[in-house]
Amino acid sequence: MSLFSKGHRVLFGLYMLLCKASAAYSNFTTTCEDPVLHTSRLGHLSLLSASCVTTTEALNSTKSTNSTNSTSSTNNTDSTATPLFHNSTLDLNLCLGIDDSTAVLTWSIYGKFSLYCSSCHVVGRTSLGCSCATLSGVKANSTIDLDSGISNSNGTLSCLGGIGMDN
């Protein structure tokens, strides 16, 4: 006899999948430099740009460098290789929304937070602060650490809801 009904098991499974997936999207600042928040064409502070390490290109460059050397070493990595960087921009509307009951910024696939938030500004190095309001009128000042939901995917900024564009 199961503790949960079939429907509850399915919901719990989906919840666990989302938790696992969202954990993979974090710590972009460990491999990206100079994160900058700037305004979109619509005037919202909703674009994140950074210069991020490209792991594939870095590995390929070290392998090609080592293959041109006349050594018989089987090690294809060079610890002195210069990392390669790629400029990327991510639209945070693909990543952030607001909680419908509290108006607090939250990680949400295609959340379109900029429709509900105004007066957004940078807080510290990697946080976004905004004044947000729900359609029912609940208002809140909210801050979210962008490093907790965005990652570097081979030189491109990404989150659970989207992937960045090349600059």
PDB file of C-alpha atoms in Angstrom:
ATOM      1  CA  MET A   1       0.000   0.000   0.000  1.00  0.00           C
ATOM      2  CA  SER A   2       1.448   3.313  -1.095  1.00  0.00           C
ATOM      3  CA  LEU A   3       1.637   6.338   1.146  1.00  0.00           C
ATOM      4  CA  PHE A   4       0.751   8.607  -1.805  1.00  0.00           C
ATOM      5  CA  SER A   5      -1.882   8.289  -4.493  1.00  0.00           C
ATOM      6  CA  LYS A   6      -0.717   7.965  -8.096  1.00  0.00           C
ATOM      7  CA  GLY A   7      -1.456  11.648  -8.733  1.00  0.00           C
ATOM      8  CA  HIS A   8       0.560  12.741  -5.701  1.00  0.00           C
ATOM      9  CA  ARG A   9       3.486  10.524  -6.774  1.00  0.00           C
ATOM     10  CA  VAL A  10       3.453  12.149 -10.223  1.00  0.00           C
ATOM     11  CA  LEU A  11       3.408  15.654  -8.715  1.00  0.00           C
ATOM     12  CA  PHE A  12       6.183  14.734  -6.296  1.00  0.00           C
ATOM     13  CA  GLY A  13       8.236  13.323  -9.182  1.00  0.00           C
ATOM     14  CA  LEU A  14       7.784  16.529 -11.182  1.00  0.00           C
ATOM     15  CA  TYR A  15       8.747  18.588  -8.139  1.00  0.00           C
ATOM     16  CA  MET A  16      11.932  16.547  -7.652  1.00  0.00           C
ATOM     17  CA  LEU A  17      12.775  16.869 -11.350  1.00  0.00           C
ATOM     18  CA  LEU A  18      12.418  20.652 -11.204  1.00  0.00           C
ATOM     19  CA  CYS A  19      14.533  20.820  -8.051  1.00  0.00           C
ATOM     20  CA  LYS A  20      17.260  18.755  -9.677  1.00  0.00           C
ATOM     21  CA  ALA A  21      17.117  20.773 -12.902  1.00  0.00           C
ATOM     22  CA  SER A  22      17.184  24.131 -11.138  1.00  0.00           C
ATOM     23  CA  ALA A  23      20.210  23.079  -9.085  1.00  0.00           C
ATOM     24  CA  ALA A  24      22.171  22.719 -12.346  1.00  0.00           C
ATOM     25  CA  TYR A  25      21.547  26.378 -13.183  1.00  0.00           C
ATOM     26  CA  SER A  26      23.708  28.285 -10.752  1.00  0.00           C
ATOM     27  CA  ASN A  27      27.090  29.847 -10.060  1.00  0.00           C
ATOM     28  CA  PHE A  28      27.670  31.525 -13.416  1.00  0.00           C
ATOM     29  CA  THR A  29      30.076  33.954 -11.747  1.00  0.00           C
ATOM     30  CA  THR A  30      32.605  31.163 -11.134  1.00  0.00           C
ATOM     31  CA  THR A  31      33.290  30.942 -14.897  1.00  0.00           C
ATOM     32  CA  CYS A  32      32.069  34.321 -16.193  1.00  0.00           C
ATOM     33  CA  GLU A  33      33.587  37.772 -15.881  1.00  0.00           C
ATOM     34  CA  ASP A  34      32.143  41.277 -15.790  1.00  0.00           C
ATOM     35  CA  PRO A  35      28.412  40.557 -15.363  1.00  0.00           C
ATOM     36  CA  VAL A  36      26.371  43.598 -16.383  1.00  0.00           C
ATOM     37  CA  LEU A  37      22.623  44.238 -16.221  1.00  0.00           C
ATOM     38  CA  HIS A  38      21.280  46.531 -18.916  1.00  0.00           C
ATOM     39  CA  THR A  39      18.001  47.642 -20.433  1.00  0.00           C
ATOM     40  CA  SER A  40      16.108  45.930 -23.224  1.00  0.00           C
ATOM     41  CA  ARG A  41      14.651  47.732 -26.236  1.00  0.00           C
ATOM     42  CA  LEU A  42      11.488  48.222 -24.180  1.00  0.00           C
ATOM     43  CA  GLY A  43      13.407  50.101 -21.479  1.00  0.00           C
ATOM     44  CA  HIS A  44      13.337  47.352 -18.815  1.00  0.00           C
ATOM     45  CA  LEU A  45      16.467  46.369 -16.879  1.00  0.00           C
ATOM     46  CA  SER A  46      16.118  42.750 -17.969  1.00  0.00           C
ATOM     47  CA  LEU A  47      19.248  41.745 -19.896  1.00  0.00           C
ATOM     48  CA  LEU A  48      22.288  40.115 -18.292  1.00  0.00           C
ATOM     49  CA  SER A  49      25.577  40.136 -20.208  1.00  0.00           C
ATOM     50  CA  ALA A  50      28.878  38.522 -19.271  1.00  0.00           C
ATOM     51  CA  SER A  51      32.056  37.154 -20.786  1.00  0.00           C
ATOM     52  CA  CYS A  52      32.132  33.410 -20.057  1.00  0.00           C
ATOM     53  CA  VAL A  53      34.726  30.651 -20.440  1.00  0.00           C
ATOM     54  CA  THR A  54      34.061  28.254 -23.311  1.00  0.00           C
ATOM     55  CA  THR A  55      35.089  24.798 -22.176  1.00  0.00           C
ATOM     56  CA  THR A  56      34.935  23.118 -25.583  1.00  0.00           C
ATOM     57  CA  GLU A  57      37.079  25.746 -27.298  1.00  0.00           C
ATOM     58  CA  ALA A  58      39.538  25.752 -24.417  1.00  0.00           C
ATOM     59  CA  LEU A  59      39.882  21.958 -24.617  1.00  0.00           C
ATOM     60  CA  ASN A  60      40.185  22.011 -28.406  1.00  0.00           C
ATOM     61  CA  SER A  61      42.890  24.676 -28.309  1.00  0.00           C
ATOM     62  CA  THR A  62      44.926  22.754 -25.740  1.00  0.00           C
ATOM     63  CA  LYS A  63      44.568  19.523 -27.731  1.00  0.00           C
ATOM     64  CA  SER A  64      45.641  21.185 -30.982  1.00  0.00           C
ATOM     65  CA  THR A  65      48.562  22.867 -29.209  1.00  0.00           C
ATOM     66  CA  ASN A  66      49.657  19.565 -27.710  1.00  0.00           C
ATOM     67  CA  SER A  67      49.235  17.675 -30.982  1.00  0.00           C
ATOM     68  CA  THR A  68      51.624  20.096 -32.724  1.00  0.00           C
ATOM     69  CA  ASN A  69      54.264  19.507 -30.055  1.00  0.00           C
ATOM     70  CA  SER A  70      56.592  16.593 -30.730  1.00  0.00           C
ATOM     71  CA  THR A  71      56.121  14.975 -27.313  1.00  0.00           C
ATOM     72  CA  SER A  72      54.862  11.461 -26.804  1.00  0.00           C
ATOM     73  CA  SER A  73      52.824  12.393 -23.750  1.00  0.00           C
ATOM     74  CA  THR A  74      49.279  11.034 -23.540  1.00  0.00           C
ATOM     75  CA  ASN A  75      48.122  14.025 -21.513  1.00  0.00           C
ATOM     76  CA  ASN A  76      46.082  16.307 -23.798  1.00  0.00           C
ATOM     77  CA  THR A  77      45.554  19.098 -21.294  1.00  0.00           C
ATOM     78  CA  ASP A  78      47.828  22.059 -20.737  1.00  0.00           C
ATOM     79  CA  SER A  79      47.382  23.753 -17.377  1.00  0.00           C
ATOM     80  CA  THR A  80      48.990  26.926 -18.753  1.00  0.00           C
ATOM     81  CA  ALA A  81      46.497  27.326 -21.625  1.00  0.00           C
ATOM     82  CA  THR A  82      44.729  30.662 -21.739  1.00  0.00           C
ATOM     83  CA  PRO A  83      40.972  30.219 -21.285  1.00  0.00           C
ATOM     84  CA  LEU A  84      38.811  31.351 -24.183  1.00  0.00           C
ATOM     85  CA  PHE A  85      35.901  33.680 -23.445  1.00  0.00           C
ATOM     86  CA  HIS A  86      32.604  34.215 -25.235  1.00  0.00           C
ATOM     87  CA  ASN A  87      30.322  37.246 -24.780  1.00  0.00           C
ATOM     88  CA  SER A  88      26.732  36.273 -24.060  1.00  0.00           C
ATOM     89  CA  THR A  89      23.479  38.059 -23.176  1.00  0.00           C
ATOM     90  CA  LEU A  90      20.493  36.436 -21.462  1.00  0.00           C
ATOM     91  CA  ASP A  91      16.979  37.911 -21.347  1.00  0.00           C
ATOM     92  CA  LEU A  92      15.970  37.463 -17.702  1.00  0.00           C
ATOM     93  CA  ASN A  93      12.286  37.425 -18.722  1.00  0.00           C
ATOM     94  CA  LEU A  94      12.974  33.809 -19.743  1.00  0.00           C
ATOM     95  CA  CYS A  95      14.145  33.021 -16.217  1.00  0.00           C
ATOM     96  CA  LEU A  96      12.327  35.196 -13.695  1.00  0.00           C
ATOM     97  CA  GLY A  97       8.726  35.792 -12.730  1.00  0.00           C
ATOM     98  CA  ILE A  98       6.927  36.791  -9.568  1.00  0.00           C
ATOM     99  CA  ASP A  99       5.029  34.786  -6.994  1.00  0.00           C
ATOM    100  CA  ASP A 100       1.314  35.425  -7.640  1.00  0.00           C
ATOM    101  CA  SER A 101       0.462  35.766  -3.961  1.00  0.00           C
ATOM    102  CA  THR A 102       3.474  37.697  -2.609  1.00  0.00           C
ATOM    103  CA  ALA A 103       4.847  39.617  -5.651  1.00  0.00           C
ATOM    104  CA  VAL A 104       8.346  38.349  -4.803  1.00  0.00           C
ATOM    105  CA  LEU A 105      10.810  37.627  -7.624  1.00  0.00           C
ATOM    106  CA  THR A 106      11.192  33.903  -8.242  1.00  0.00           C
ATOM    107  CA  TRP A 107      12.793  31.565 -10.771  1.00  0.00           C
ATOM    108  CA  SER A 108      10.102  30.829 -13.328  1.00  0.00           C
ATOM    109  CA  ILE A 109      10.254  29.533 -16.890  1.00  0.00           C
ATOM    110  CA  TYR A 110       9.126  32.363 -19.190  1.00  0.00           C
ATOM    111  CA  GLY A 111       8.080  34.353 -16.116  1.00  0.00           C
ATOM    112  CA  LYS A 112       8.237  37.729 -17.877  1.00  0.00           C
ATOM    113  CA  PHE A 113       9.028  39.511 -14.612  1.00  0.00           C
ATOM    114  CA  SER A 114       9.441  42.895 -16.330  1.00  0.00           C
ATOM    115  CA  LEU A 115       5.682  43.030 -16.985  1.00  0.00           C
ATOM    116  CA  TYR A 116       5.076  43.065 -13.209  1.00  0.00           C
ATOM    117  CA  CYS A 117       8.179  44.837 -11.879  1.00  0.00           C
ATOM    118  CA  SER A 118       9.592  48.346 -12.151  1.00  0.00           C
ATOM    119  CA  SER A 119      12.452  50.387 -10.704  1.00  0.00           C
ATOM    120  CA  CYS A 120      14.808  47.434 -11.124  1.00  0.00           C
ATOM    121  CA  HIS A 121      18.416  47.965 -10.096  1.00  0.00           C
ATOM    122  CA  VAL A 122      21.624  46.080  -9.432  1.00  0.00           C
ATOM    123  CA  VAL A 123      22.192  45.056  -5.809  1.00  0.00           C
ATOM    124  CA  GLY A 124      25.764  44.068  -5.001  1.00  0.00           C
ATOM    125  CA  ARG A 125      27.556  42.242  -7.801  1.00  0.00           C
ATOM    126  CA  THR A 126      24.981  39.679  -8.961  1.00  0.00           C
ATOM    127  CA  SER A 127      21.576  40.507  -7.500  1.00  0.00           C
ATOM    128  CA  LEU A 128      18.568  42.175  -9.078  1.00  0.00           C
ATOM    129  CA  GLY A 129      16.206  44.276  -6.971  1.00  0.00           C
ATOM    130  CA  CYS A 130      12.768  45.424  -8.171  1.00  0.00           C
ATOM    131  CA  SER A 131       9.437  46.792  -7.003  1.00  0.00           C
ATOM    132  CA  CYS A 132       6.856  44.242  -8.147  1.00  0.00           C
ATOM    133  CA  ALA A 133       3.066  43.997  -8.095  1.00  0.00           C
ATOM    134  CA  THR A 134       0.638  41.179  -8.848  1.00  0.00           C
ATOM    135  CA  LEU A 135      -2.461  41.644 -10.988  1.00  0.00           C
ATOM    136  CA  SER A 136      -4.521  41.518  -7.778  1.00  0.00           C
ATOM    137  CA  GLY A 137      -2.611  44.499  -6.350  1.00  0.00           C
ATOM    138  CA  VAL A 138      -0.160  42.855  -3.922  1.00  0.00           C
ATOM    139  CA  LYS A 139       3.090  44.862  -3.929  1.00  0.00           C
ATOM    140  CA  ALA A 140       6.577  43.987  -2.715  1.00  0.00           C
ATOM    141  CA  ASN A 141      10.171  45.096  -3.003  1.00  0.00           C
ATOM    142  CA  SER A 142      12.134  42.001  -3.914  1.00  0.00           C
ATOM    143  CA  THR A 143      15.751  41.005  -4.521  1.00  0.00           C
ATOM    144  CA  ILE A 144      17.028  37.809  -6.132  1.00  0.00           C
ATOM    145  CA  ASP A 145      20.611  36.560  -6.466  1.00  0.00           C
ATOM    146  CA  LEU A 146      21.116  35.863 -10.179  1.00  0.00           C
ATOM    147  CA  ASP A 147      23.998  33.524  -9.333  1.00  0.00           C
ATOM    148  CA  SER A 148      21.465  31.108  -7.800  1.00  0.00           C
ATOM    149  CA  GLY A 149      19.668  30.346 -11.084  1.00  0.00           C
ATOM    150  CA  ILE A 150      21.958  31.116 -14.014  1.00  0.00           C
ATOM    151  CA  SER A 151      24.870  29.075 -15.320  1.00  0.00           C
ATOM    152  CA  ASN A 152      27.555  29.157 -17.973  1.00  0.00           C
ATOM    153  CA  SER A 153      26.870  26.539 -20.630  1.00  0.00           C
ATOM    154  CA  ASN A 154      30.027  26.398 -22.758  1.00  0.00           C
ATOM    155  CA  GLY A 155      30.362  30.179 -22.888  1.00  0.00           C
ATOM    156  CA  THR A 156      26.650  30.960 -23.087  1.00  0.00           C
ATOM    157  CA  LEU A 157      24.547  32.196 -20.168  1.00  0.00           C
ATOM    158  CA  SER A 158      21.561  29.943 -19.511  1.00  0.00           C
ATOM    159  CA  CYS A 159      18.745  29.380 -17.053  1.00  0.00           C
ATOM    160  CA  LEU A 160      15.951  26.838 -16.743  1.00  0.00           C
ATOM    161  CA  GLY A 161      13.759  28.819 -19.149  1.00  0.00           C
ATOM    162  CA  GLY A 162      16.184  29.989 -21.774  1.00  0.00           C
ATOM    163  CA  ILE A 163      19.601  30.317 -23.262  1.00  0.00           C
ATOM    164  CA  GLY A 164      21.583  33.439 -24.008  1.00  0.00           C
ATOM    165  CA  MET A 165      22.360  35.084 -27.319  1.00  0.00           C
ATOM    166  CA  ASP A 166      25.776  35.733 -28.806  1.00  0.00           C
ATOM    167  CA  ASN A 167      26.991  39.302 -28.590  1.00  0.00           C
TER     168      ASN A 167
END
